[in-house]
PDB file of C-alpha atoms and ligand atoms in Angstrom:
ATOM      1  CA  UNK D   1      79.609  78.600 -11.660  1.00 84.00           C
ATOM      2  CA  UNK D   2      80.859  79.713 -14.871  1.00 91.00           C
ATOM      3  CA  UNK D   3      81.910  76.716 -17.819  1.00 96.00           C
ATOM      4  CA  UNK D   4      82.386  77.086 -21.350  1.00 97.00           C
ATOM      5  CA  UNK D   5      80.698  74.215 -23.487  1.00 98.00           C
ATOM      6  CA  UNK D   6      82.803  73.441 -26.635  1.00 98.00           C
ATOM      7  CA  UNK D   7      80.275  72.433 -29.708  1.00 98.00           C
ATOM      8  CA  UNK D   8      81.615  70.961 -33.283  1.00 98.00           C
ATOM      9  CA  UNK D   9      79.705  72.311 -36.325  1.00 98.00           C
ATOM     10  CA  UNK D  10      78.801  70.322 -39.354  1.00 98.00           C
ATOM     11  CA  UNK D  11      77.085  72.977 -41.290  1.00 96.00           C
ATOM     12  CA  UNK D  12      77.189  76.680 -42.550  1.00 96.00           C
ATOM     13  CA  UNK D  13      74.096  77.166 -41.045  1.00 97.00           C
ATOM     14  CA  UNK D  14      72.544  74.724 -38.588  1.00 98.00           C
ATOM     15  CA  UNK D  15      70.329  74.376 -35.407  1.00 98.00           C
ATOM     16  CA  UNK D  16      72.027  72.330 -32.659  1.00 98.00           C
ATOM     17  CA  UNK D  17      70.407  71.119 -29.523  1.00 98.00           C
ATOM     18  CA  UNK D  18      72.298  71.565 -26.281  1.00 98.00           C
ATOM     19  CA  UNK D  19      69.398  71.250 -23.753  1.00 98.00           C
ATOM     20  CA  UNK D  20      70.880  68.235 -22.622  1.00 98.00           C
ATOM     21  CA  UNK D  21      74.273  69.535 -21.889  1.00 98.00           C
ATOM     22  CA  UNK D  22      73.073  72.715 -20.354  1.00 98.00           C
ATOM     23  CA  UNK D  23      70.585  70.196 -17.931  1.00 97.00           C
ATOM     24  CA  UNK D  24      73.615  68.151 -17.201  1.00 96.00           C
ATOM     25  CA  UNK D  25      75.596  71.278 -16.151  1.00 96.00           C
ATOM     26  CA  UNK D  26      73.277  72.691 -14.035  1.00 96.00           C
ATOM     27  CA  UNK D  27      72.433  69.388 -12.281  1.00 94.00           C
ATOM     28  CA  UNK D  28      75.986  68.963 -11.138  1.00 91.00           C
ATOM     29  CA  UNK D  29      75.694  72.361  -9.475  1.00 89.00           C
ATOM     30  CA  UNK D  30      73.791  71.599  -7.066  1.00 88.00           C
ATOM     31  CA  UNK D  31      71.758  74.618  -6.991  1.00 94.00           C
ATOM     32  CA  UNK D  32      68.182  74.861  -6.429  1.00 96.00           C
ATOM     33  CA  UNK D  33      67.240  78.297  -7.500  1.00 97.00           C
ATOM     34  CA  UNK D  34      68.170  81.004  -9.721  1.00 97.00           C
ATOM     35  CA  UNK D  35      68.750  81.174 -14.027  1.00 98.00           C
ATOM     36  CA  UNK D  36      71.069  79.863 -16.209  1.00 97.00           C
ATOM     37  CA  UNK D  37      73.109  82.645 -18.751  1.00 98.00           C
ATOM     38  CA  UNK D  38      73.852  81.785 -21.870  1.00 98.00           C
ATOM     39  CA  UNK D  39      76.062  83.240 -23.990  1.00 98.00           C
ATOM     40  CA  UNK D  40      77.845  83.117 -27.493  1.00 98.00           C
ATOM     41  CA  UNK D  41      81.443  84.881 -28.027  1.00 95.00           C
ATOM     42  CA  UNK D  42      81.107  84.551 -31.810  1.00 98.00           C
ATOM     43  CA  UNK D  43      79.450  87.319 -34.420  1.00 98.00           C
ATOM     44  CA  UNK D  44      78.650  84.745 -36.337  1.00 98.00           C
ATOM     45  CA  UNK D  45      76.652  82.702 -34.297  1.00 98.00           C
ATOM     46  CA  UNK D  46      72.977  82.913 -31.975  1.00 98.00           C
ATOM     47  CA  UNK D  47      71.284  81.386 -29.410  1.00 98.00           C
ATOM     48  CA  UNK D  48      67.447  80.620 -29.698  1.00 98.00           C
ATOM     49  CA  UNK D  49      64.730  78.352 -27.805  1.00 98.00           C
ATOM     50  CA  UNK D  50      62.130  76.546 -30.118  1.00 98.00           C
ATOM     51  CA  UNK D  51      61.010  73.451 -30.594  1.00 98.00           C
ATOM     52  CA  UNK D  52      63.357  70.688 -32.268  1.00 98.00           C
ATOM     53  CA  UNK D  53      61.084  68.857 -34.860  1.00 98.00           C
ATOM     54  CA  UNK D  54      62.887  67.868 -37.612  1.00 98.00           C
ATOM     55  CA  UNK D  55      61.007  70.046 -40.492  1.00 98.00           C
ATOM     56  CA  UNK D  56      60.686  72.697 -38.151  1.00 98.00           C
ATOM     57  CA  UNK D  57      64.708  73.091 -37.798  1.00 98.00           C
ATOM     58  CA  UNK D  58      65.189  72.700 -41.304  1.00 98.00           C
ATOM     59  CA  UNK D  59      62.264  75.521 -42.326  1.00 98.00           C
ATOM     60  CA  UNK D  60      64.683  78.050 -39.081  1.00 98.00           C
ATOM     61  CA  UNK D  61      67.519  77.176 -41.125  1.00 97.00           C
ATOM     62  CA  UNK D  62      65.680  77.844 -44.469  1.00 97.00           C
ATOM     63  CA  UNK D  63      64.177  80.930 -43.137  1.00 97.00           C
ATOM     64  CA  UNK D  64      67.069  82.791 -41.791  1.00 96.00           C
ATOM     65  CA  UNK D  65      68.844  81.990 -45.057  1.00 94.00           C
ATOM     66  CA  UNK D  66      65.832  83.391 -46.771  1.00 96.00           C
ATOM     67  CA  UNK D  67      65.392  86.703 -44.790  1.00 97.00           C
ATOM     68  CA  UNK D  68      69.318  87.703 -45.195  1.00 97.00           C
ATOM     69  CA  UNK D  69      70.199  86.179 -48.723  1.00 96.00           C
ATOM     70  CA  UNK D  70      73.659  86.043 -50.238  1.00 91.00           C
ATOM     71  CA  UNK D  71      73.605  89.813 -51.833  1.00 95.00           C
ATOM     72  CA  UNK D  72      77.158  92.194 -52.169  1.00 95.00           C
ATOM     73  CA  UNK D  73      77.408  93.562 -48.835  1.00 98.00           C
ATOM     74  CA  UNK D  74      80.655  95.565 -48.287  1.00 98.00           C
ATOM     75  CA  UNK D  75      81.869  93.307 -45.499  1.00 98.00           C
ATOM     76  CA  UNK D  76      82.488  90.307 -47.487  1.00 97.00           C
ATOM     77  CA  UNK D  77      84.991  92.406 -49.752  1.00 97.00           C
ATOM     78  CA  UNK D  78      87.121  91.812 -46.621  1.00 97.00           C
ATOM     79  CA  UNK D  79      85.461  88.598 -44.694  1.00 95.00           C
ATOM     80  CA  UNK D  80      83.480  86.643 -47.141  1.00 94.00           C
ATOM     81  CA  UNK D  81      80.723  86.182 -44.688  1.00 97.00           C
ATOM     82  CA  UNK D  82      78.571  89.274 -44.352  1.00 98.00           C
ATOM     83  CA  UNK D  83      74.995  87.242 -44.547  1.00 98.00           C
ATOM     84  CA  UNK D  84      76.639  85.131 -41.661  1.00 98.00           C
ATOM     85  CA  UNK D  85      77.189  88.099 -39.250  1.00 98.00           C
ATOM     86  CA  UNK D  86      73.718  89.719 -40.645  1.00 98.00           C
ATOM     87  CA  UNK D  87      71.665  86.095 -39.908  1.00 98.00           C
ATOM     88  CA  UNK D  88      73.085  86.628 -36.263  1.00 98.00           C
ATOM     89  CA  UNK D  89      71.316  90.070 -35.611  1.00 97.00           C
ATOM     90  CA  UNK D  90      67.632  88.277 -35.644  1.00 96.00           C
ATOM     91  CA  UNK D  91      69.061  85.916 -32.983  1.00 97.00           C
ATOM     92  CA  UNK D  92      71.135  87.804 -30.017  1.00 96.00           C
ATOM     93  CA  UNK D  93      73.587  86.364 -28.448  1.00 97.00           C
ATOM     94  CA  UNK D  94      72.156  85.237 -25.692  1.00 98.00           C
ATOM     95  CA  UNK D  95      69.614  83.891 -23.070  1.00 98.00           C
ATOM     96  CA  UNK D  96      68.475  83.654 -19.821  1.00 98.00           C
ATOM     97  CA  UNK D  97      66.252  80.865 -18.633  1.00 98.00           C
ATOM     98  CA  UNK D  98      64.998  80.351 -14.971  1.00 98.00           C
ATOM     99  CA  UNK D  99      65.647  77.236 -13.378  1.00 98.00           C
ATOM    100  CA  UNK D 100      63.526  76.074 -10.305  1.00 97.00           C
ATOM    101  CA  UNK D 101      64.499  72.550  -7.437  1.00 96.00           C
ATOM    102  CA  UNK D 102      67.399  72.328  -9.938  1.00 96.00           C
ATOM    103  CA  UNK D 103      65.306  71.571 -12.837  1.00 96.00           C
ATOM    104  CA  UNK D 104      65.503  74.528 -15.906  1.00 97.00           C
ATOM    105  CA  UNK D 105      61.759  76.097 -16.532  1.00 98.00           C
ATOM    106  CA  UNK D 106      61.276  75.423 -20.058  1.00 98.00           C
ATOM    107  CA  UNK D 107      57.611  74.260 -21.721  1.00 98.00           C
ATOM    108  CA  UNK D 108      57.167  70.826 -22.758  1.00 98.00           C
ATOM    109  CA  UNK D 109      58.038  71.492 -26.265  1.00 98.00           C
ATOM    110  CA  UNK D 110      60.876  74.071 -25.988  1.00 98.00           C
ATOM    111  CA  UNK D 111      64.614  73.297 -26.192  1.00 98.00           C
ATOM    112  CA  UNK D 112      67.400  74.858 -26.262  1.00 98.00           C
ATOM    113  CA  UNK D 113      69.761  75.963 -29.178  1.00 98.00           C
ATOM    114  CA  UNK D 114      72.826  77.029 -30.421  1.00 98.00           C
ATOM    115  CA  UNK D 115      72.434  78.346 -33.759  1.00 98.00           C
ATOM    116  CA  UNK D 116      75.837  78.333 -36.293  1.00 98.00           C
ATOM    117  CA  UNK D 117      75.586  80.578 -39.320  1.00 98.00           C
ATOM    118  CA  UNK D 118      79.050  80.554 -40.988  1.00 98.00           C
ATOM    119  CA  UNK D 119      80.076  76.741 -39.594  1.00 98.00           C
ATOM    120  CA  UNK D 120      81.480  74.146 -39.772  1.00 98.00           C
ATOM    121  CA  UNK D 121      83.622  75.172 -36.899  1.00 98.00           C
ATOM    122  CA  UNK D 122      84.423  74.781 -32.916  1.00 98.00           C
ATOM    123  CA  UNK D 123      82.711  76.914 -30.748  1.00 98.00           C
ATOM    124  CA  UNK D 124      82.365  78.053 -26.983  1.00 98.00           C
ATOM    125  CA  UNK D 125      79.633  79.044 -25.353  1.00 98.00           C
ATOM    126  CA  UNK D 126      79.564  80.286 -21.881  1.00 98.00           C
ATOM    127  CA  UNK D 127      77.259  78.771 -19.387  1.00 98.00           C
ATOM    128  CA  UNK D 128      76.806  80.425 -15.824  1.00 97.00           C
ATOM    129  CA  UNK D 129      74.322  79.417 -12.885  1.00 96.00           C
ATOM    130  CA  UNK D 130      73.064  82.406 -10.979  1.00 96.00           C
ATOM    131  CA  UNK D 131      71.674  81.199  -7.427  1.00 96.00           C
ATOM    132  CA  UNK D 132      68.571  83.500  -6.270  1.00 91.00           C
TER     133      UNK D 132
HETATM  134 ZN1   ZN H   1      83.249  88.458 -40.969  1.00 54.40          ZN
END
């Protein structure tokens, strides 16, 4: 199974939730064992699993803006968003999570996101079941 989830943006640099789309997915597969992939296209853009409490998102989104600040990097004298592409290096672009009787193995508190850094914008991200 391979789709490709289309997400809308709202922000340069926000935390969206998708656990419930990726749960949906892999319940209409069908199958029982094996791990979801994960994976972002974009260089400007990450995928991470936390926990989505309200101040907690907003101190990742502080935090990554803190740890790559606005500065003159030689990229943005040709794409004015170097600290976008920088922001996606502490991320990776992508994940791997097992899934178990059709149900994904995460903790109670962890979900799933897609992380934009250089929104608002449309984005794909690939989604693939692997059966064991
Ligand atoms: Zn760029």
């Amino acid at each position: 199974m391979r789709e490709i989830l289309q997400v809308k943006t709202r922000k340069k640099t926000e935390f969206l939730d998708i656990t419930r789309e990726i749960r949906d997915l892999l319940a209409g597969e069908g199958i029982k064992e094996g791990v979801m992939v994960l994976y972002t296209r974009h260089t400007t853009t990450g995928l991470t699993i936390n926990e989505n409490e309200e101040g907690l998102v907003a101190d990742m989104e502080h935090i990554l803006e803190k740890l790559v600040p606005p500065a003159d990097y030689r990229h943005d004298r040709v794409d004015n968003n170097a600290d976008s592409h920088l922001r996606s290096l502490i991320l990776g672009q992508h994940l791997v999570i097992p899934f178990s009787n059709n149900i994904l193995d995460l903790g109670s508190w962890q979900r799933i996101f897609f992380v934009e850094l250089d929104g608002p914008r449309t984005r794909n991200i690939i989604v693939k079941a692997i059966r064991d």
